[in-house]
XYZ file of C-alpha atoms in Angstrom:
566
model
C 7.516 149.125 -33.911
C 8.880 152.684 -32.005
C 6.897 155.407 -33.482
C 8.775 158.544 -33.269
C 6.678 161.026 -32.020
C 8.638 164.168 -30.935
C 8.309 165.121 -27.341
C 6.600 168.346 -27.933
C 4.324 168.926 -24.436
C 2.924 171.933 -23.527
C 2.293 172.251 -19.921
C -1.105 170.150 -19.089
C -4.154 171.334 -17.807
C -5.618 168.546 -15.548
C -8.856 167.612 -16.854
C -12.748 166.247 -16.121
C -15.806 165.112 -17.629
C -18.775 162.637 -17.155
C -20.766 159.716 -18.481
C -22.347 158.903 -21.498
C -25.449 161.089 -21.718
C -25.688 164.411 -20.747
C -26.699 164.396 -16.986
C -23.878 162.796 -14.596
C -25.274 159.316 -13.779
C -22.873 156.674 -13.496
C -23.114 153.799 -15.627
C -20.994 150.592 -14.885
C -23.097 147.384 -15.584
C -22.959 145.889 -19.019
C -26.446 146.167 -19.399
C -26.673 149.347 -18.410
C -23.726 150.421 -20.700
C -25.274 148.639 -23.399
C -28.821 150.975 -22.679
C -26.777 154.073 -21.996
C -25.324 154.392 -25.550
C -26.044 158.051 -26.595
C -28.964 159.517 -27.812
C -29.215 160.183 -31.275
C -32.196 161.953 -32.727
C -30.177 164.845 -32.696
C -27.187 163.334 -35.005
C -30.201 162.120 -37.364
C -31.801 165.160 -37.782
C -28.665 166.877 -38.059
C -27.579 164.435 -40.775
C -31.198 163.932 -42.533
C -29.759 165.093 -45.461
C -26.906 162.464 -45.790
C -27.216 160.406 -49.132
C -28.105 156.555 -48.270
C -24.890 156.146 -50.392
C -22.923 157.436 -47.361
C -24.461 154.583 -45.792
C -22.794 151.967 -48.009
C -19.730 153.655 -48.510
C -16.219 152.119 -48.904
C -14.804 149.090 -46.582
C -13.137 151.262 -44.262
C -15.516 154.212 -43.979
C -12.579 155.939 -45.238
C -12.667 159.112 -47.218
C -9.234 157.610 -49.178
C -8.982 154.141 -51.413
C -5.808 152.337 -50.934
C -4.593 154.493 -54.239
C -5.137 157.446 -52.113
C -7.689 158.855 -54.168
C -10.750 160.577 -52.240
C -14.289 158.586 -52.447
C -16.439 160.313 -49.738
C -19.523 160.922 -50.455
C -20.067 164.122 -49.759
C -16.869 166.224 -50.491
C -13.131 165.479 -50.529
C -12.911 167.804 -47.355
C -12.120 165.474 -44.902
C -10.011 163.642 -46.705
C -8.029 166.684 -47.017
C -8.291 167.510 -43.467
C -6.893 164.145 -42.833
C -3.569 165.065 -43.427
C -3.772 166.925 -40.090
C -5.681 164.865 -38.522
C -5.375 161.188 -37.838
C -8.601 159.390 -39.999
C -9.547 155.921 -39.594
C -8.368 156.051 -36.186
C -10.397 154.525 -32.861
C -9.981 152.356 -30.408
C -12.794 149.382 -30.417
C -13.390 145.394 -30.249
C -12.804 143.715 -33.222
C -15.788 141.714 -31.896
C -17.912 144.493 -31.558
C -20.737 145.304 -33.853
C -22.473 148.831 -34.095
C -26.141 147.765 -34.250
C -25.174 147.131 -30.039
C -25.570 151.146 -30.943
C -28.216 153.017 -30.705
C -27.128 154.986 -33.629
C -26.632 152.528 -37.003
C -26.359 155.243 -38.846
C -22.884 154.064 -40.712
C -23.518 150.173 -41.864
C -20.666 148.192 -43.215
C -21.416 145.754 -46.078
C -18.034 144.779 -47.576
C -18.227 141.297 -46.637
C -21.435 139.358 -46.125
C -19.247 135.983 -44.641
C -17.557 137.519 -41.911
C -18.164 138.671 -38.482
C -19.826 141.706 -37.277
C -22.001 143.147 -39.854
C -21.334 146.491 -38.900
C -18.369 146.525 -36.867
C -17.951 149.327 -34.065
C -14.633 150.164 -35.277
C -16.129 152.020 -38.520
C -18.944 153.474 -36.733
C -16.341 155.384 -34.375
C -14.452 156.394 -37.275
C -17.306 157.682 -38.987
C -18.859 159.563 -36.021
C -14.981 161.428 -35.380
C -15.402 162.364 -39.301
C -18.222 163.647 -38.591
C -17.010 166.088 -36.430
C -13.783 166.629 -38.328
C -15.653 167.657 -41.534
C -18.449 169.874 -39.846
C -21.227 167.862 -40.719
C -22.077 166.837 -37.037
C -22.445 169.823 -34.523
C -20.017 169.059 -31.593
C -23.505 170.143 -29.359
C -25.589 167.420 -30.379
C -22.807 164.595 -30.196
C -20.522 165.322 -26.957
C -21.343 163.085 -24.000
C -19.221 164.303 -20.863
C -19.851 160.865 -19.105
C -18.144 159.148 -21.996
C -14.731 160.270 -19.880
C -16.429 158.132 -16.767
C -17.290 154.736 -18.333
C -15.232 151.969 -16.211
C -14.062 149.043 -17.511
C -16.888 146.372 -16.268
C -16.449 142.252 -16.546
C -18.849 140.345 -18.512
C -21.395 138.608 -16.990
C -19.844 135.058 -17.649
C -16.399 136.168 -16.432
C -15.126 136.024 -12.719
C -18.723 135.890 -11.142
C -19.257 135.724 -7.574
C -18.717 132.253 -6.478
C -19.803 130.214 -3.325
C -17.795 127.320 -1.716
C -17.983 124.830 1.445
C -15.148 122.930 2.377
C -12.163 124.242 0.627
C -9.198 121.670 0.754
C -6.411 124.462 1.409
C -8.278 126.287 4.014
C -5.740 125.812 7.320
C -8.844 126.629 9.675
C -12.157 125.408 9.153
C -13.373 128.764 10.324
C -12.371 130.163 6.513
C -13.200 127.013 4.993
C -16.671 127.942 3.707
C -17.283 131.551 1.306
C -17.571 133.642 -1.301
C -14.870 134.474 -3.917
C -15.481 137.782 -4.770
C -15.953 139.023 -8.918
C -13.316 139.265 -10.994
C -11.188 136.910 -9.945
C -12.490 133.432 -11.923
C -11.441 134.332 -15.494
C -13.565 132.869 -18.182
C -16.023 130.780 -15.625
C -18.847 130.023 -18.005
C -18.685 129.433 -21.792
C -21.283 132.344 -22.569
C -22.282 135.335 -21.752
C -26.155 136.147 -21.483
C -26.109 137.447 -25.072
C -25.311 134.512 -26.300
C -21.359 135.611 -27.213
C -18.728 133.353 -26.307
C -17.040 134.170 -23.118
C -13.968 135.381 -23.850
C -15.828 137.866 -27.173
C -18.048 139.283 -24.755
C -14.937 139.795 -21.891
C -13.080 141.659 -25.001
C -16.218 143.614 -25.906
C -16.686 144.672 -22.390
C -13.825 145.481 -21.049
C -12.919 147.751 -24.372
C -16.143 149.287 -24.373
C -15.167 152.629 -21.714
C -11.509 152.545 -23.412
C -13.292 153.108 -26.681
C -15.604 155.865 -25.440
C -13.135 157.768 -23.248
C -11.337 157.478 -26.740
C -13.267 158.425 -29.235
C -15.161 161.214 -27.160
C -11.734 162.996 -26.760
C -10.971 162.495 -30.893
C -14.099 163.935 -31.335
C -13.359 166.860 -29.157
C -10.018 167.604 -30.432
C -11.505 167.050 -34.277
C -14.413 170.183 -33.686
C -11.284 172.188 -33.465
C -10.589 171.593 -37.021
C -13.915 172.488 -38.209
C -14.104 175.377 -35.847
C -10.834 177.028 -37.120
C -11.741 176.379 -40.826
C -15.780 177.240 -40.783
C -15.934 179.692 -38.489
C -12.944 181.722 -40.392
C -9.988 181.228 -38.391
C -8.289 179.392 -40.437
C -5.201 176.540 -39.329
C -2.190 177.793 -38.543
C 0.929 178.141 -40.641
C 4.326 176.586 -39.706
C 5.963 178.316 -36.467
C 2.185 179.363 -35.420
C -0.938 178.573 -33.432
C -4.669 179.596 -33.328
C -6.482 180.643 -30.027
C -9.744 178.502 -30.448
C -11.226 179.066 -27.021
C -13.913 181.791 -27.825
C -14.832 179.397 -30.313
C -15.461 175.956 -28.792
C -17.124 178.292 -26.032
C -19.788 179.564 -28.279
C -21.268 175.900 -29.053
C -22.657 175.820 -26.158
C -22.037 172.886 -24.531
C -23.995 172.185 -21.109
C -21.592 172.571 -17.665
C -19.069 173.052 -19.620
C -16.685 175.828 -20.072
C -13.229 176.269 -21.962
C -10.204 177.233 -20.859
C -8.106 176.655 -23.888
C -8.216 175.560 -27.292
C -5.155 175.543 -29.571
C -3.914 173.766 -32.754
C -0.413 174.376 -33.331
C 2.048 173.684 -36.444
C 5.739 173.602 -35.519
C 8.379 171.570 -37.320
C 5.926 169.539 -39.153
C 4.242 168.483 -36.048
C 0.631 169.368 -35.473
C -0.342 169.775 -31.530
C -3.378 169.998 -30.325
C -4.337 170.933 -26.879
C -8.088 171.718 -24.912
C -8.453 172.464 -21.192
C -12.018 172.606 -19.850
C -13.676 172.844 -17.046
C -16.877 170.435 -16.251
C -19.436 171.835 -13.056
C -21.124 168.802 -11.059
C -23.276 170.752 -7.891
C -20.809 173.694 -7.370
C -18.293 172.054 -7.687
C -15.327 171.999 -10.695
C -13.533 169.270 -12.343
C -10.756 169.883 -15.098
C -10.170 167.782 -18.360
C -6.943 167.893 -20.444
C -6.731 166.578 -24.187
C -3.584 167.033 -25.661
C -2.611 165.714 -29.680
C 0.670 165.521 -31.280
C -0.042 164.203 -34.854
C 2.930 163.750 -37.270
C 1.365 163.226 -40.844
C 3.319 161.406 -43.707
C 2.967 161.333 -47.195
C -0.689 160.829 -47.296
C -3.627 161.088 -45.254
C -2.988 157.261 -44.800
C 0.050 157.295 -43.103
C 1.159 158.835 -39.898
C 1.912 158.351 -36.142
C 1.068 160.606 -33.464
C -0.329 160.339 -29.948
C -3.072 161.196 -27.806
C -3.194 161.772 -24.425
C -6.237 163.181 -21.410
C -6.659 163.884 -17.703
C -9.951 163.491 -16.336
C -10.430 164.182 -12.718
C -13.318 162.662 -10.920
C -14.756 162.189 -7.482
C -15.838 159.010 -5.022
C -18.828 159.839 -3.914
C -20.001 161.807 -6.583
C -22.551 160.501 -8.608
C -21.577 159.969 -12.344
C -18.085 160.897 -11.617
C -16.633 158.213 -9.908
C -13.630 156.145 -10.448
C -13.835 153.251 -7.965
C -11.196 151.475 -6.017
C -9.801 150.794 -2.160
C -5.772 151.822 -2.801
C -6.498 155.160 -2.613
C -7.204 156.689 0.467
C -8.573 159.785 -0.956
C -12.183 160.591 -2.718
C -10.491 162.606 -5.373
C -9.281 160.219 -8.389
C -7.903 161.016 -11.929
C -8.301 158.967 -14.753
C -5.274 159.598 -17.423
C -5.017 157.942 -20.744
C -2.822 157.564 -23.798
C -3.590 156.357 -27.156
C -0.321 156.040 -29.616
C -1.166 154.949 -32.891
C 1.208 154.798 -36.526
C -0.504 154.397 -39.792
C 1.011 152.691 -42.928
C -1.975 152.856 -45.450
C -4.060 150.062 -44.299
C -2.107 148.913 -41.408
C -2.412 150.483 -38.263
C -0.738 149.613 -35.096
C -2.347 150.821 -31.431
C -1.117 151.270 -27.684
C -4.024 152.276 -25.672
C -3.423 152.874 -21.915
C -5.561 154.374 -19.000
C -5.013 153.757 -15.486
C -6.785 155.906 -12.117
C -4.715 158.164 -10.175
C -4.662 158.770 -6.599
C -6.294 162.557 -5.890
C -6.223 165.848 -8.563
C -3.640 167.742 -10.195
C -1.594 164.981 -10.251
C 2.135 164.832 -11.481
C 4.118 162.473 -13.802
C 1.336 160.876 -15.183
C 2.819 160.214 -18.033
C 6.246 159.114 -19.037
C 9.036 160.459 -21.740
C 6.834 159.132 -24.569
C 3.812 160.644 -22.931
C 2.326 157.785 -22.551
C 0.456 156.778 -19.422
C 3.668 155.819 -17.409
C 3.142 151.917 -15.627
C 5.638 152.540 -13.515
C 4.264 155.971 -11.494
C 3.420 153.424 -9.077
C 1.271 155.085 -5.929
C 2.583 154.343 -2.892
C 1.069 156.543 0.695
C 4.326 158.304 1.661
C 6.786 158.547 -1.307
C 4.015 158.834 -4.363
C 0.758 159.269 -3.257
C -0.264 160.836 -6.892
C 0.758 157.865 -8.711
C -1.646 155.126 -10.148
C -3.523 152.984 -7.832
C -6.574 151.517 -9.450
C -7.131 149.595 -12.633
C -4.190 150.475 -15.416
C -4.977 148.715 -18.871
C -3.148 148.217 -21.772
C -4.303 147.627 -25.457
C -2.567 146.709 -28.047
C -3.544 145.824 -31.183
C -2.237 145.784 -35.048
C -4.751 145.258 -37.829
C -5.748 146.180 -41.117
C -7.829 148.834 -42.118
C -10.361 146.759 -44.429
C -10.671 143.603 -42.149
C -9.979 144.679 -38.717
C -8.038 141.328 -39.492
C -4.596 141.320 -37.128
C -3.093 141.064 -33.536
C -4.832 141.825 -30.528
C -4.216 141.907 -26.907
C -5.705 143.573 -23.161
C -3.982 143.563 -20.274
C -5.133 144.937 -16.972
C -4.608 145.448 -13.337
C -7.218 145.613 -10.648
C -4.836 147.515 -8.493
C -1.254 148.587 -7.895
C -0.654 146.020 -5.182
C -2.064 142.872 -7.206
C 0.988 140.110 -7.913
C -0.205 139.997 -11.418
C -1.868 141.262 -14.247
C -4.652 139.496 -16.504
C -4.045 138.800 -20.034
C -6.203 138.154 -23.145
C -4.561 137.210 -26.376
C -6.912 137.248 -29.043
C -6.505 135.121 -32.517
C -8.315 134.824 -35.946
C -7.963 132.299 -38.267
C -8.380 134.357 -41.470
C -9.265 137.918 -42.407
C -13.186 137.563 -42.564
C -13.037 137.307 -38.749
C -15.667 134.163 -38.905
C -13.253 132.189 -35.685
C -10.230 132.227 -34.390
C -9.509 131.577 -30.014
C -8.220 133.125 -27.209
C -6.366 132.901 -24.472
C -7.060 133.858 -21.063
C -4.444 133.618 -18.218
C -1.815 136.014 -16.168
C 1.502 137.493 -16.343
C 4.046 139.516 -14.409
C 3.341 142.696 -12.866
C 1.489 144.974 -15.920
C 4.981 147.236 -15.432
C 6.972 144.350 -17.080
C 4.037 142.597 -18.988
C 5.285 141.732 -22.937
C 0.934 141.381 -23.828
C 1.498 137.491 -23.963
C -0.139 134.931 -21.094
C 2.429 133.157 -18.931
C 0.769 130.684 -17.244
C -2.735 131.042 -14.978
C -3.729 130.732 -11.931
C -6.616 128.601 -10.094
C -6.842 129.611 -6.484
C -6.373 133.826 -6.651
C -8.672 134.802 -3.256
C -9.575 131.830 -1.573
C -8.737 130.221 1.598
C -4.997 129.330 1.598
C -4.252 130.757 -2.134
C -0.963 130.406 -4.031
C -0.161 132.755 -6.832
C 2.379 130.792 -8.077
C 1.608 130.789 -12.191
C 0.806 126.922 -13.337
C 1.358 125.860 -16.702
C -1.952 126.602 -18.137
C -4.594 128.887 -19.820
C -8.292 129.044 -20.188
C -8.580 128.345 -24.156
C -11.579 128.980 -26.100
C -12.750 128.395 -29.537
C -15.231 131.248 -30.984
C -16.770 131.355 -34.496
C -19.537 133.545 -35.413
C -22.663 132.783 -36.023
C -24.416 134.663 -38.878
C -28.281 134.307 -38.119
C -27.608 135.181 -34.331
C -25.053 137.935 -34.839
C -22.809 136.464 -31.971
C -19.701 134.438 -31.331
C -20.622 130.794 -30.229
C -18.065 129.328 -27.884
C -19.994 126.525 -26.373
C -18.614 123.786 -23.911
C -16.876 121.563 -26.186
C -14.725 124.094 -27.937
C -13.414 125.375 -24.483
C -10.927 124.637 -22.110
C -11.770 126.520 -19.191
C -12.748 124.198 -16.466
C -11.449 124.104 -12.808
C -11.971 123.625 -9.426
C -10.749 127.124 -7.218
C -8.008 125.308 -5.453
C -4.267 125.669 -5.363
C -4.225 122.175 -7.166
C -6.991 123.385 -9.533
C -8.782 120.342 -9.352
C -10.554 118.171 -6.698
C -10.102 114.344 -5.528
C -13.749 114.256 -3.939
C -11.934 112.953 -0.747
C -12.961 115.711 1.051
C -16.461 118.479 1.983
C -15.757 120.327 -0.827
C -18.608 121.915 -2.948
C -18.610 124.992 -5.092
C -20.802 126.841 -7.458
C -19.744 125.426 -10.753
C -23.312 126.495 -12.591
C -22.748 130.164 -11.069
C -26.493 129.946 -10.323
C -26.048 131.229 -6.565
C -27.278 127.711 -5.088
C -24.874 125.204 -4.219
C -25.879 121.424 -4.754
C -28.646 122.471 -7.577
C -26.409 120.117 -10.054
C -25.229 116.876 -10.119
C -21.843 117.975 -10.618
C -21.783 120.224 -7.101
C -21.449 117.133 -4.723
C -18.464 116.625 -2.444
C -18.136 113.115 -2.888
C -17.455 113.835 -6.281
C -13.940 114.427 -8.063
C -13.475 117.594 -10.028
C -10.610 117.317 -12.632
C -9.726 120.876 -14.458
C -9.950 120.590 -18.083
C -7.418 123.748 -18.707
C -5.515 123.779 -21.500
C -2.008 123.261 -21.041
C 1.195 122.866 -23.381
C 1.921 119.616 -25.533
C 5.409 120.232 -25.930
C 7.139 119.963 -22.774
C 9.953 121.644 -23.918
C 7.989 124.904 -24.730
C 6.649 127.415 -21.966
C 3.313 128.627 -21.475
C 3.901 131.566 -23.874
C 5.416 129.721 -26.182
C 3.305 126.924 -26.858
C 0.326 130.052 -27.050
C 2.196 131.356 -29.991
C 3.093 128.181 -31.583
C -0.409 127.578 -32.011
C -0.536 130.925 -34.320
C -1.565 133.891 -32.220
C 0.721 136.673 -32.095
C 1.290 139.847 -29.634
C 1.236 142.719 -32.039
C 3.393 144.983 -32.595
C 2.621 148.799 -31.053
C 4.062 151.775 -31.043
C 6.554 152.237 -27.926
C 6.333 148.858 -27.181
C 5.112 146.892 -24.108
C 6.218 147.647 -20.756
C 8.670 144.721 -20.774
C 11.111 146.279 -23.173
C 10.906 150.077 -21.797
């Protein structure tokens, strides 16, 4: 679906920030994300007075019912403020559940038979409210770093992986090796918390799209409350508010403001914040910009979000890694377009990392991150070089029950981008499977898998797609609080050759447990035959991406649409 958002841009200040507590330290494992999440004795004490019915509040954490009546708890405030501001709007997992958070503040309780009981979707919501309504102090919530999570693999996914032997190695010399992380897809049927491979890939590789996200909606939202409690006021039509002095008085550590606007023309409310973010002398700028079109309702809009972070190799906590660029300075953009229809809402996250600062035509007529700014040494050496991600996803409001799909890029010069396609079953989220596999180039990718494959960085590799996927089979499991996706319910085995399998003819062994010794299993003998067990298309007259959709998953629908059709 094209949202039509108008093209209403101010000029862009280039922007910074940091990681996800206060001091810059650089957090990239999923562990250490996981341990990283932000402090919250503040938001408790600042919130000590919130009723426990706040707690249990309505499905969506919404402050409107589907009539569009207000329920929140406290006042009908931010319900009202939500017709100038997108509500119910973040970016998260639909696997994800919020007591991962340190905060569990906001608990969801609609459905006892379904997945996560408290999925991170709501808790964002809730925490932007927060700031939208006033009741959160921007102070005790904003987390620069949140701006310089990277996207990390799960722990089960693309491991490091030794080999002896390989058949399509021309010279024996490069017969024997490591394949580096990254590059194995779904190589193990769990992760080490016990979620099915391809839920914990989705949870992990959303997890700094989400924060980046929300950090910036939060931002953006303290405006609101700024210009209304502090006396300002919003502007009229054909007017703006100066905000600056404001958002400088709360005080926030290394950071300083160089604008802060809201904005009403035609109908259109535009928000915009340049700030400035001081790491050892040194400064880094951070753009958010906002155009949010409201409808009817404060349940039904479109708009689009879009930041500029600028970061540094080699400086701790503000690093955005990668070997395109030749420079240390890097700039992380993003875009988030999103349309509401009541419950529905429909999603295009992108972010990819620029090569250097103040970086130009980051973002294309739609202002959203543009895929094909391609960097290149002589003729674009601004453009994107590391890591560009798309999500999309298209869901409803009370289930999180819908369409997803991720696609990302390690780098501007990789042949192809990965793919997960994500399905559920029904709306209580209980199972469903995915799809794991590659496509074109992300600048022409349509969200769907188109075929996989085996052999991406070993001796003698062929990146010619083969008519399969990685299939797996989740379903949650209520007394653990994870996905199960165990052995049998997966098709992800192969052997990393250009065959993907093995005839046991040969001196090939490779690290099929992941363990780090070779020959610690029966299965890791070279005398032994290694068939894939990849899942692959029953109709012959259907492609890859067909068959995927005939079994019932579909690419959702997003605002702007994929790459393919722009």
């Amino acid at each position: 679906m094209k949202a039509y958002i108008p093209v209403i841009m101010a000029s862009l200040v280039v922007g910074c920030s940091s990681s996800e507590s206060d001091s810059p330290i650089q957090v990239n494992s999923e562990s250490q994300q996981d341990s990283a999440s932000e402090q919250t004795s503040s938001d408790q004490s600042s919130n000590s007075g919130q009723s426990s019915g706040n707690q249990n509040s309505d499905v969506n954490n919404d402050s409107s019912t589907q009539d569009g009546t207000t329920n929140d708890s406290s006042t009908n405030e931010v319900g009202e403020r939500g017709l100038y501001f997108p509500k119910s709007l973040a970016v998260a997992s639909p696997f994800s559940d919020s007591s991962d958070e340190q905060d569990r503040q906001y608990v969801y309780r609609a459905h006892e038979a379904r997945g996560p009981a408290s999925p991170t979707y709501f808790w964002a919501t809730r925490r932007i409210d927060a700031l939208l309504s006033g009741e959160t102090p921007l102070r005790d919530v904003f987390r620069i770093g949140s701006f310089y999570r990277n996207s990390v693999n799960a722990d089960c996914f693309g491991p490091q992986v030794a080999y002896q032997g390989h058949p399509d190695a021309a010279d024996p010399s490069t017969s024997s090796g490591t394949l580096p992380t990254g590059d194995l897809g779904l190589w193990l049927a769990s992760a080490k918390n016990g979620n099915a491979c391809a839920v914990a890939q989705t949870n992990s590789q959303l997890r700094a799209v989400r924060e980046r996200s929300r950090m910036a909606l939060m931002t953006l939202a303290s405006m609101v409350s700024a210009a209304i409690d502090d006396g300002a006021g919003l502007p009229s039509e054909g007017s703006s508010v100066d905000l600056t002095t404001q958002m400088n008085s709360k005080g926030l550590a290394d950071i300083t403001f160089s604008s802060a606007n809201i904005e009403l023309a035609s109908g259109v409310w535009q928000y915009s914040i340049g700030l400035t973010y001081t790491v050892s002398g040194s400064d880094y700028e951070i753009m958010m910009s906002m155009m949010h079109t409201p409808g009817s309702s404060a349940t039904n809009y479109t708009g689009l979000l879009n930041f500029s972070v600028e970061g540094e190799v080699g400086v701790a906590g503000i690093e955005f890694p990668g070997g395109n660029c030749s420079q240390n300075e890097r700039t992380l953009v993003g875009s988030l377009a999103y349309e509401r229809n009541d419950a529905q809402m429909s999603l295009q996250s992108r972010s990819a990392v620029n090569c250097g600062h103040s970086v130009a035509d980051a973002f294309n007529s739609d202002q959203q991150v543009d895929v094909k700014n391609k960097y290149h040494s002589t003729d674009n050496s601004d453009g994107w070089s590391e890591n560009f991600a798309i999500f999309g996803a298209n869901f409803n409001l009370t289930s999180l029950a819908g369409d997803y799909a991720y696609v990302w890029q390690a780098g501007v010069n990789d042949s192809h981008s990965r793919i997960l396609n994500i399905g559920f079953n029904d709306e209580t989220l209980e199972n469903g499977e995915a799809h794991f596999g590659y496509g074109t180039d992300i600048d022409e990718t349509s969200g769907l898998v188109q075929g996989f494959i085996c052999n991406w960085a070993g001796p003698g590799n062929s990146h010619s797609l083969q008519e399969f996927t990685q299939r797996q089979f989740f379903e949650f499991d209520s007394s653990t609080n994870v996905y199960l996706g165990t052995d049998h319910r997966a098709n992800i085995e192969y052997a990393p050759t250009n065959s993907c399998g093995y005839d046991g003819s040969g001196s090939f062994v490779f690290d099929i447990d992941a363990s780090g010794v070779l020959g610690d299993i029966a299965s890791e003998d070279a005398s032994s035959a290694f068939n894939s067990d990849l899942w692959a298309p029953t109709d012959p007259t259907l492609s890859v991406a067909e068959s995927v959709l005939a079994r019932g998953l579909s690419i959702p629908d997003v605002p702007f649409t994929w790459p393919v059709d722009e």
